[in-house]
PDB file of C-alpha atoms in Angstrom:
ATOM      1  CA  MET X   1       0.016  -0.302   0.070  1.00 51.00           C
ATOM      2  CA  ALA X   2       1.210   3.884  -0.616  1.00 58.00           C
ATOM      3  CA  ARG X   3       1.939   5.344   2.259  1.00 79.00           C
ATOM      4  CA  ILE X   4      -1.245   7.148   3.151  1.00 85.00           C
ATOM      5  CA  SER X   5      -1.087  11.227   3.410  1.00 90.00           C
ATOM      6  CA  GLU X   6      -2.299  13.313   6.559  1.00 89.00           C
ATOM      7  CA  SER X   7      -4.901  14.578   4.901  1.00 91.00           C
ATOM      8  CA  THR X   8      -6.363  11.774   3.588  1.00 93.00           C
ATOM      9  CA  VAL X   9      -6.449   9.662   7.156  1.00 93.00           C
ATOM     10  CA  ARG X  10      -8.646  13.170   7.955  1.00 92.00           C
ATOM     11  CA  ARG X  11     -10.738  12.937   4.992  1.00 94.00           C
ATOM     12  CA  LEU X  12     -11.852   9.381   6.052  1.00 95.00           C
ATOM     13  CA  SER X  13     -12.409  10.690   9.490  1.00 94.00           C
ATOM     14  CA  HIS X  14     -14.784  13.025   8.301  1.00 93.00           C
ATOM     15  CA  TYR X  15     -16.434  10.656   5.893  1.00 94.00           C
ATOM     16  CA  TYR X  16     -17.079   8.232   9.013  1.00 95.00           C
ATOM     17  CA  ARG X  17     -18.624  10.281  10.875  1.00 93.00           C
ATOM     18  CA  VAL X  18     -21.119  11.433   7.648  1.00 93.00           C
ATOM     19  CA  LEU X  19     -21.910   7.679   7.768  1.00 94.00           C
ATOM     20  CA  GLU X  20     -22.441   7.585  11.200  1.00 93.00           C
ATOM     21  CA  GLU X  21     -25.066  10.514  10.969  1.00 92.00           C
ATOM     22  CA  VAL X  22     -26.618   8.632   7.896  1.00 92.00           C
ATOM     23  CA  HIS X  23     -26.794   5.550   9.491  1.00 92.00           C
ATOM     24  CA  ALA X  24     -28.625   6.908  12.901  1.00 93.00           C
ATOM     25  CA  GLU X  25     -31.082   8.365   9.995  1.00 93.00           C
ATOM     26  CA  GLY X  26     -31.753   5.091   8.858  1.00 92.00           C
ATOM     27  CA  LYS X  27     -30.416   5.115   5.420  1.00 91.00           C
ATOM     28  CA  ALA X  28     -28.916   1.992   3.019  1.00 94.00           C
ATOM     29  CA  MET X  29     -27.022   3.652   0.516  1.00 93.00           C
ATOM     30  CA  ILE X  30     -25.214   7.102   0.178  1.00 92.00           C
ATOM     31  CA  SER X  31     -23.218   8.165  -3.045  1.00 91.00           C
ATOM     32  CA  SER X  32     -19.812   9.887  -3.288  1.00 90.00           C
ATOM     33  CA  HIS X  33     -21.687  12.730  -4.540  1.00 90.00           C
ATOM     34  CA  ARG X  34     -23.243  13.104  -1.028  1.00 88.00           C
ATOM     35  CA  LEU X  35     -20.145  12.377   0.677  1.00 90.00           C
ATOM     36  CA  ALA X  36     -18.008  14.352  -0.760  1.00 91.00           C
ATOM     37  CA  GLU X  37     -20.865  17.343  -1.041  1.00 88.00           C
ATOM     38  CA  ARG X  38     -20.976  17.107   2.586  1.00 79.00           C
ATOM     39  CA  GLU X  39     -17.619  17.214   3.114  1.00 80.00           C
ATOM     40  CA  GLY X  40     -16.581  20.245   0.413  1.00 85.00           C
ATOM     41  CA  VAL X  41     -14.716  17.863  -1.609  1.00 90.00           C
ATOM     42  CA  THR X  42     -15.125  15.905  -4.967  1.00 92.00           C
ATOM     43  CA  SER X  43     -16.675  12.616  -5.872  1.00 91.00           C
ATOM     44  CA  ALA X  44     -13.470  12.361  -7.123  1.00 92.00           C
ATOM     45  CA  GLN X  45     -11.431  12.958  -4.637  1.00 94.00           C
ATOM     46  CA  VAL X  46     -13.717  10.791  -2.061  1.00 93.00           C
ATOM     47  CA  ARG X  47     -13.482   7.788  -4.717  1.00 92.00           C
ATOM     48  CA  LYS X  48      -9.549   8.203  -4.622  1.00 92.00           C
ATOM     49  CA  ASP X  49      -9.360   7.817  -0.883  1.00 94.00           C
ATOM     50  CA  LEU X  50     -11.529   5.114  -0.773  1.00 94.00           C
ATOM     51  CA  SER X  51     -10.042   3.532  -3.206  1.00 91.00           C
ATOM     52  CA  TYR X  52      -6.488   3.318  -1.546  1.00 91.00           C
ATOM     53  CA  PHE X  53      -8.088   0.756   0.904  1.00 91.00           C
ATOM     54  CA  GLY X  54     -10.327  -1.817  -1.867  1.00 86.00           C
ATOM     55  CA  SER X  55     -13.541  -1.281  -4.004  1.00 85.00           C
ATOM     56  CA  PHE X  56     -16.330  -0.303  -1.666  1.00 86.00           C
ATOM     57  CA  GLY X  57     -19.086   0.590  -4.246  1.00 73.00           C
ATOM     58  CA  ARG X  58     -20.460   0.027  -7.949  1.00 73.00           C
ATOM     59  CA  ARG X  59     -20.756   2.986  -9.963  1.00 70.00           C
ATOM     60  CA  GLY X  60     -24.186   4.282 -10.164  1.00 68.00           C
ATOM     61  CA  LEU X  61     -25.530   2.497  -7.002  1.00 79.00           C
ATOM     62  CA  GLY X  62     -23.087   4.109  -4.265  1.00 88.00           C
ATOM     63  CA  TYR X  63     -21.848   2.528  -1.674  1.00 92.00           C
ATOM     64  CA  LYS X  64     -23.808   0.629   1.262  1.00 94.00           C
ATOM     65  CA  VAL X  65     -23.430   2.501   4.324  1.00 94.00           C
ATOM     66  CA  GLU X  66     -23.278  -0.004   6.623  1.00 94.00           C
ATOM     67  CA  HIS X  67     -20.791  -1.951   5.068  1.00 94.00           C
ATOM     68  CA  LEU X  68     -18.758   1.258   3.958  1.00 95.00           C
ATOM     69  CA  ARG X  69     -19.029   2.474   7.784  1.00 95.00           C
ATOM     70  CA  LYS X  70     -18.031  -0.732   9.027  1.00 94.00           C
ATOM     71  CA  GLU X  71     -14.762  -0.546   6.752  1.00 95.00           C
ATOM     72  CA  LEU X  72     -13.791   2.764   8.031  1.00 95.00           C
ATOM     73  CA  ARG X  73     -13.901   1.561  11.586  1.00 94.00           C
ATOM     74  CA  SER X  74     -11.593  -0.961  10.687  1.00 94.00           C
ATOM     75  CA  ILE X  75      -9.137   0.957   8.534  1.00 95.00           C
ATOM     76  CA  LEU X  76      -9.259   3.581  11.299  1.00 95.00           C
ATOM     77  CA  GLY X  77      -8.150   1.783  14.106  1.00 94.00           C
ATOM     78  CA  LEU X  78     -11.441   2.125  16.004  1.00 93.00           C
ATOM     79  CA  ASP X  79     -13.184  -1.264  15.617  1.00 92.00           C
ATOM     80  CA  GLN X  80     -10.516  -2.068  18.625  1.00 93.00           C
ATOM     81  CA  ARG X  81     -10.319  -0.405  22.244  1.00 95.00           C
ATOM     82  CA  TRP X  82      -7.493   1.766  22.636  1.00 96.00           C
ATOM     83  CA  ARG X  83      -5.666   2.726  26.674  1.00 96.00           C
ATOM     84  CA  VAL X  84      -5.093   6.741  27.030  1.00 97.00           C
ATOM     85  CA  ALA X  85      -3.427   8.353  29.846  1.00 97.00           C
ATOM     86  CA  LEU X  86      -4.148  11.767  30.253  1.00 97.00           C
ATOM     87  CA  VAL X  87      -1.272  14.613  31.976  1.00 97.00           C
ATOM     88  CA  GLY X  88      -2.593  17.301  33.205  1.00 96.00           C
ATOM     89  CA  ALA X  89      -5.804  17.502  35.311  1.00 94.00           C
ATOM     90  CA  GLY X  90      -6.492  21.486  34.772  1.00 92.00           C
ATOM     91  CA  HIS X  91      -8.917  22.865  33.135  1.00 90.00           C
ATOM     92  CA  ILE X  92      -8.344  21.228  29.295  1.00 89.00           C
ATOM     93  CA  GLY X  93      -7.894  17.713  31.048  1.00 91.00           C
ATOM     94  CA  SER X  94     -11.089  17.886  32.713  1.00 90.00           C
ATOM     95  CA  ALA X  95     -12.619  18.951  29.693  1.00 89.00           C
ATOM     96  CA  LEU X  96     -11.943  16.132  28.060  1.00 89.00           C
ATOM     97  CA  LEU X  97     -12.621  13.866  30.726  1.00 88.00           C
ATOM     98  CA  ALA X  98     -15.779  15.095  30.876  1.00 87.00           C
ATOM     99  CA  TYR X  99     -16.290  13.908  26.816  1.00 86.00           C
ATOM    100  CA  ARG X 100     -18.049  10.854  26.880  1.00 80.00           C
ATOM    101  CA  GLY X 101     -17.806  10.140  22.906  1.00 84.00           C
ATOM    102  CA  PHE X 102     -14.300   9.058  23.194  1.00 88.00           C
ATOM    103  CA  ALA X 103     -15.516   5.762  25.093  1.00 87.00           C
ATOM    104  CA  ALA X 104     -17.742   5.158  21.995  1.00 85.00           C
ATOM    105  CA  GLN X 105     -14.966   5.440  19.794  1.00 88.00           C
ATOM    106  CA  GLY X 106     -13.232   2.833  21.689  1.00 91.00           C
ATOM    107  CA  PHE X 107     -10.706   5.273  24.092  1.00 95.00           C
ATOM    108  CA  ASP X 108     -10.407   4.380  27.590  1.00 94.00           C
ATOM    109  CA  VAL X 109      -8.810   6.932  29.768  1.00 95.00           C
ATOM    110  CA  VAL X 110      -7.304   4.625  32.506  1.00 95.00           C
ATOM    111  CA  ALA X 111      -4.855   7.016  34.115  1.00 96.00           C
ATOM    112  CA  ILE X 112      -4.316  11.106  35.132  1.00 97.00           C
ATOM    113  CA  TYR X 113      -1.115  12.518  36.121  1.00 97.00           C
ATOM    114  CA  ASP X 114      -0.486  15.654  37.418  1.00 97.00           C
ATOM    115  CA  ARG X 115       2.073  17.553  39.299  1.00 95.00           C
ATOM    116  CA  ASP X 116      -0.138  20.318  41.196  1.00 95.00           C
ATOM    117  CA  PRO X 117      -0.225  18.632  44.952  1.00 95.00           C
ATOM    118  CA  ALA X 118      -4.035  20.027  45.133  1.00 95.00           C
ATOM    119  CA  ARG X 119      -5.001  18.010  42.310  1.00 95.00           C
ATOM    120  CA  ILE X 120      -3.299  14.610  43.318  1.00 96.00           C
ATOM    121  CA  GLY X 121      -5.492  12.022  45.260  1.00 96.00           C
ATOM    122  CA  GLN X 122      -8.945  13.717  43.158  1.00 94.00           C
ATOM    123  CA  LYS X 123     -10.903  11.711  42.188  1.00 92.00           C
ATOM    124  CA  ILE X 124     -12.244  12.817  38.676  1.00 89.00           C
ATOM    125  CA  GLY X 125     -14.762  11.134  36.261  1.00 83.00           C
ATOM    126  CA  GLY X 126     -14.097   7.322  38.106  1.00 87.00           C
ATOM    127  CA  LEU X 127      -9.937   7.606  38.350  1.00 93.00           C
ATOM    128  CA  VAL X 128      -7.749   8.870  40.831  1.00 96.00           C
ATOM    129  CA  VAL X 129      -5.167  11.903  40.033  1.00 96.00           C
ATOM    130  CA  GLN X 130      -1.777  10.170  40.328  1.00 97.00           C
ATOM    131  CA  ASP X 131       1.375  12.268  40.933  1.00 97.00           C
ATOM    132  CA  ALA X 132       2.991  12.841  37.081  1.00 96.00           C
ATOM    133  CA  ALA X 133       6.226  11.539  38.752  1.00 95.00           C
ATOM    134  CA  ALA X 134       4.823   8.096  38.404  1.00 95.00           C
ATOM    135  CA  ILE X 135       4.393   8.331  35.007  1.00 96.00           C
ATOM    136  CA  PRO X 136       7.221   5.683  33.935  1.00 92.00           C
ATOM    137  CA  GLY X 137       4.823   3.301  36.020  1.00 89.00           C
ATOM    138  CA  ALA X 138       2.746   3.576  33.052  1.00 88.00           C
ATOM    139  CA  ALA X 139       4.876   1.391  31.308  1.00 91.00           C
ATOM    140  CA  ALA X 140       2.675  -1.766  33.915  1.00 93.00           C
ATOM    141  CA  LEU X 141      -0.617  -0.041  32.218  1.00 94.00           C
ATOM    142  CA  ALA X 142       0.391  -0.849  28.454  1.00 94.00           C
ATOM    143  CA  ILE X 143      -0.749   2.747  27.735  1.00 96.00           C
ATOM    144  CA  ASP X 144      -1.460   2.951  23.847  1.00 96.00           C
ATOM    145  CA  ILE X 145      -2.173   6.877  23.466  1.00 97.00           C
ATOM    146  CA  GLY X 146      -0.912   9.781  26.133  1.00 97.00           C
ATOM    147  CA  VAL X 147      -2.604  13.288  26.005  1.00 97.00           C
ATOM    148  CA  ILE X 148      -1.022  15.994  27.131  1.00 97.00           C
ATOM    149  CA  ALA X 149      -2.893  18.801  28.545  1.00 96.00           C
ATOM    150  CA  THR X 150      -0.194  20.677  30.688  1.00 95.00           C
ATOM    151  CA  PRO X 151       1.381  23.921  30.454  1.00 92.00           C
ATOM    152  CA  LEU X 152       3.863  24.377  28.044  1.00 91.00           C
ATOM    153  CA  LYS X 153       7.311  24.836  29.956  1.00 94.00           C
ATOM    154  CA  ALA X 154       6.808  21.300  31.456  1.00 95.00           C
ATOM    155  CA  ALA X 155       5.175  19.060  27.872  1.00 96.00           C
ATOM    156  CA  GLN X 156       8.606  18.190  26.417  1.00 97.00           C
ATOM    157  CA  GLU X 157       9.639  16.252  29.566  1.00 97.00           C
ATOM    158  CA  VAL X 158       6.342  14.781  30.335  1.00 97.00           C
ATOM    159  CA  ALA X 159       6.478  13.354  26.326  1.00 97.00           C
ATOM    160  CA  ASP X 160       9.890  11.952  26.919  1.00 97.00           C
ATOM    161  CA  ALA X 161       8.509   9.723  30.484  1.00 97.00           C
ATOM    162  CA  LEU X 162       5.397   8.932  28.137  1.00 97.00           C
ATOM    163  CA  VAL X 163       7.703   7.701  25.337  1.00 97.00           C
ATOM    164  CA  ALA X 164      10.209   5.901  28.161  1.00 96.00           C
ATOM    165  CA  ALA X 165       6.971   4.031  29.721  1.00 96.00           C
ATOM    166  CA  GLY X 166       6.333   2.714  26.089  1.00 95.00           C
ATOM    167  CA  VAL X 167       3.899   4.770  24.912  1.00 97.00           C
ATOM    168  CA  ARG X 168       3.816   5.043  21.089  1.00 96.00           C
ATOM    169  CA  GLY X 169       1.161   7.849  20.242  1.00 97.00           C
ATOM    170  CA  ILE X 170       1.088  11.426  21.762  1.00 98.00           C
ATOM    171  CA  LEU X 171      -1.945  13.519  21.098  1.00 97.00           C
ATOM    172  CA  ASN X 172      -0.468  16.895  22.929  1.00 96.00           C
ATOM    173  CA  PHE X 173      -2.532  19.944  23.831  1.00 94.00           C
ATOM    174  CA  ALA X 174       0.240  22.335  24.800  1.00 91.00           C
ATOM    175  CA  PRO X 175       1.174  24.923  22.349  1.00 88.00           C
ATOM    176  CA  ARG X 176       4.936  24.457  22.068  1.00 89.00           C
ATOM    177  CA  LYS X 177       7.049  22.182  19.380  1.00 92.00           C
ATOM    178  CA  LEU X 178       7.643  18.962  21.238  1.00 96.00           C
ATOM    179  CA  PHE X 179      10.108  16.046  19.798  1.00 96.00           C
ATOM    180  CA  VAL X 180       9.710  12.548  19.877  1.00 97.00           C
ATOM    181  CA  PRO X 181      12.106   9.752  18.496  1.00 96.00           C
ATOM    182  CA  ALA X 182      10.820   8.266  15.324  1.00 93.00           C
ATOM    183  CA  GLY X 183       8.548   4.757  16.119  1.00 93.00           C
ATOM    184  CA  VAL X 184       6.220   7.320  18.079  1.00 97.00           C
ATOM    185  CA  THR X 185       3.527   9.378  16.726  1.00 95.00           C
ATOM    186  CA  LEU X 186       2.352  12.868  17.612  1.00 96.00           C
ATOM    187  CA  ARG X 187       0.041  15.080  16.819  1.00 95.00           C
ATOM    188  CA  THR X 188      -0.544  18.753  18.364  1.00 93.00           C
ATOM    189  CA  VAL X 189      -3.962  20.298  18.454  1.00 91.00           C
ATOM    190  CA  ASP X 190      -2.665  24.195  19.109  1.00 87.00           C
ATOM    191  CA  MET X 191      -5.982  25.745  19.698  1.00 85.00           C
ATOM    192  CA  THR X 192      -3.931  29.763  20.234  1.00 85.00           C
ATOM    193  CA  MET X 193      -2.086  29.102  16.675  1.00 84.00           C
ATOM    194  CA  GLU X 194      -6.292  27.851  15.296  1.00 87.00           C
ATOM    195  CA  LEU X 195      -7.407  31.049  16.550  1.00 89.00           C
ATOM    196  CA  GLU X 196      -4.642  33.354  15.080  1.00 91.00           C
ATOM    197  CA  SER X 197      -5.270  31.823  11.934  1.00 91.00           C
ATOM    198  CA  LEU X 198      -8.884  33.076  12.570  1.00 92.00           C
ATOM    199  CA  SER X 199      -7.927  36.728  13.554  1.00 95.00           C
ATOM    200  CA  PHE X 200      -5.608  36.850  10.198  1.00 92.00           C
ATOM    201  CA  ALA X 201      -8.120  35.660   8.443  1.00 92.00           C
ATOM    202  CA  LEU X 202     -11.010  38.051   9.443  1.00 94.00           C
ATOM    203  CA  HIS X 203      -8.424  41.252   9.577  1.00 93.00           C
ATOM    204  CA  GLN X 204      -7.513  40.438   6.281  1.00 94.00           C
ATOM    205  CA  THR X 205     -11.111  40.759   5.188  1.00 92.00           C
ATOM    206  CA  ARG X 206     -11.999  43.737   7.596  1.00 91.00           C
ATOM    207  CA  ALA X 207      -9.115  45.555   5.460  1.00 91.00           C
ATOM    208  CA  ARG X 208     -10.468  44.651   1.894  1.00 88.00           C
ATOM    209  CA  ARG X 209     -13.820  45.947   3.311  1.00 89.00           C
ATOM    210  CA  ARG X 210     -12.116  49.071   4.043  1.00 88.00           C
ATOM    211  CA  ARG X 211     -10.041  49.491   0.861  1.00 85.00           C
ATOM    212  CA  ALA X 212     -13.043  48.804  -1.305  1.00 85.00           C
ATOM    213  CA  GLY X 213     -15.188  51.198   0.917  1.00 81.00           C
ATOM    214  CA  ALA X 214     -12.328  54.168   0.565  1.00 80.00           C
ATOM    215  CA  ALA X 215     -12.216  53.618  -2.839  1.00 75.00           C
ATOM    216  CA  GLY X 216     -16.174  54.167  -3.458  1.00 64.00           C
TER     217      GLY X 216
END
């Protein structure tokens, strides 16, 4: 199989969500056009993305919703359970724990860590917050994914500790670039950067309107 780009994987995730919605509506079939329309891409892009993994539909008939939903669930690895450790029980960490959709998609938070003495020992979502110094012991928990929701100064140290504990997938919410060794998959969600990008786009739009108004 050719190396699949991150953008393709993200689109597969979007297609899967559309299929979940359509399945809940009780629809049996869906066309590549509808998948494309709801995700803002072309039908050709949908067919190309899916073709990397096999042939799932028939020309003129579309895709069986239940079949394609199950196939994408398997391709995305959502047909198995993933053990997750959360580091950082502050506002972001607590919000993540409160979201019930993770368990439904196969992500089980089995450990929570923090450095704040005021938080250590507290019970959140049925789990007791452990001292971050105990992260090396996460190796015994067979953690698959580590979620970093700490202040930026602690993020790299936490990432190093997770890697040392055998964690091979890290989702980082700290607003800084992290470095991990080959064989460890890292994804960063930088909400500040996304807001700055939106700020730039809005600023440019307002500037164009002002220029247009001045010219008129």
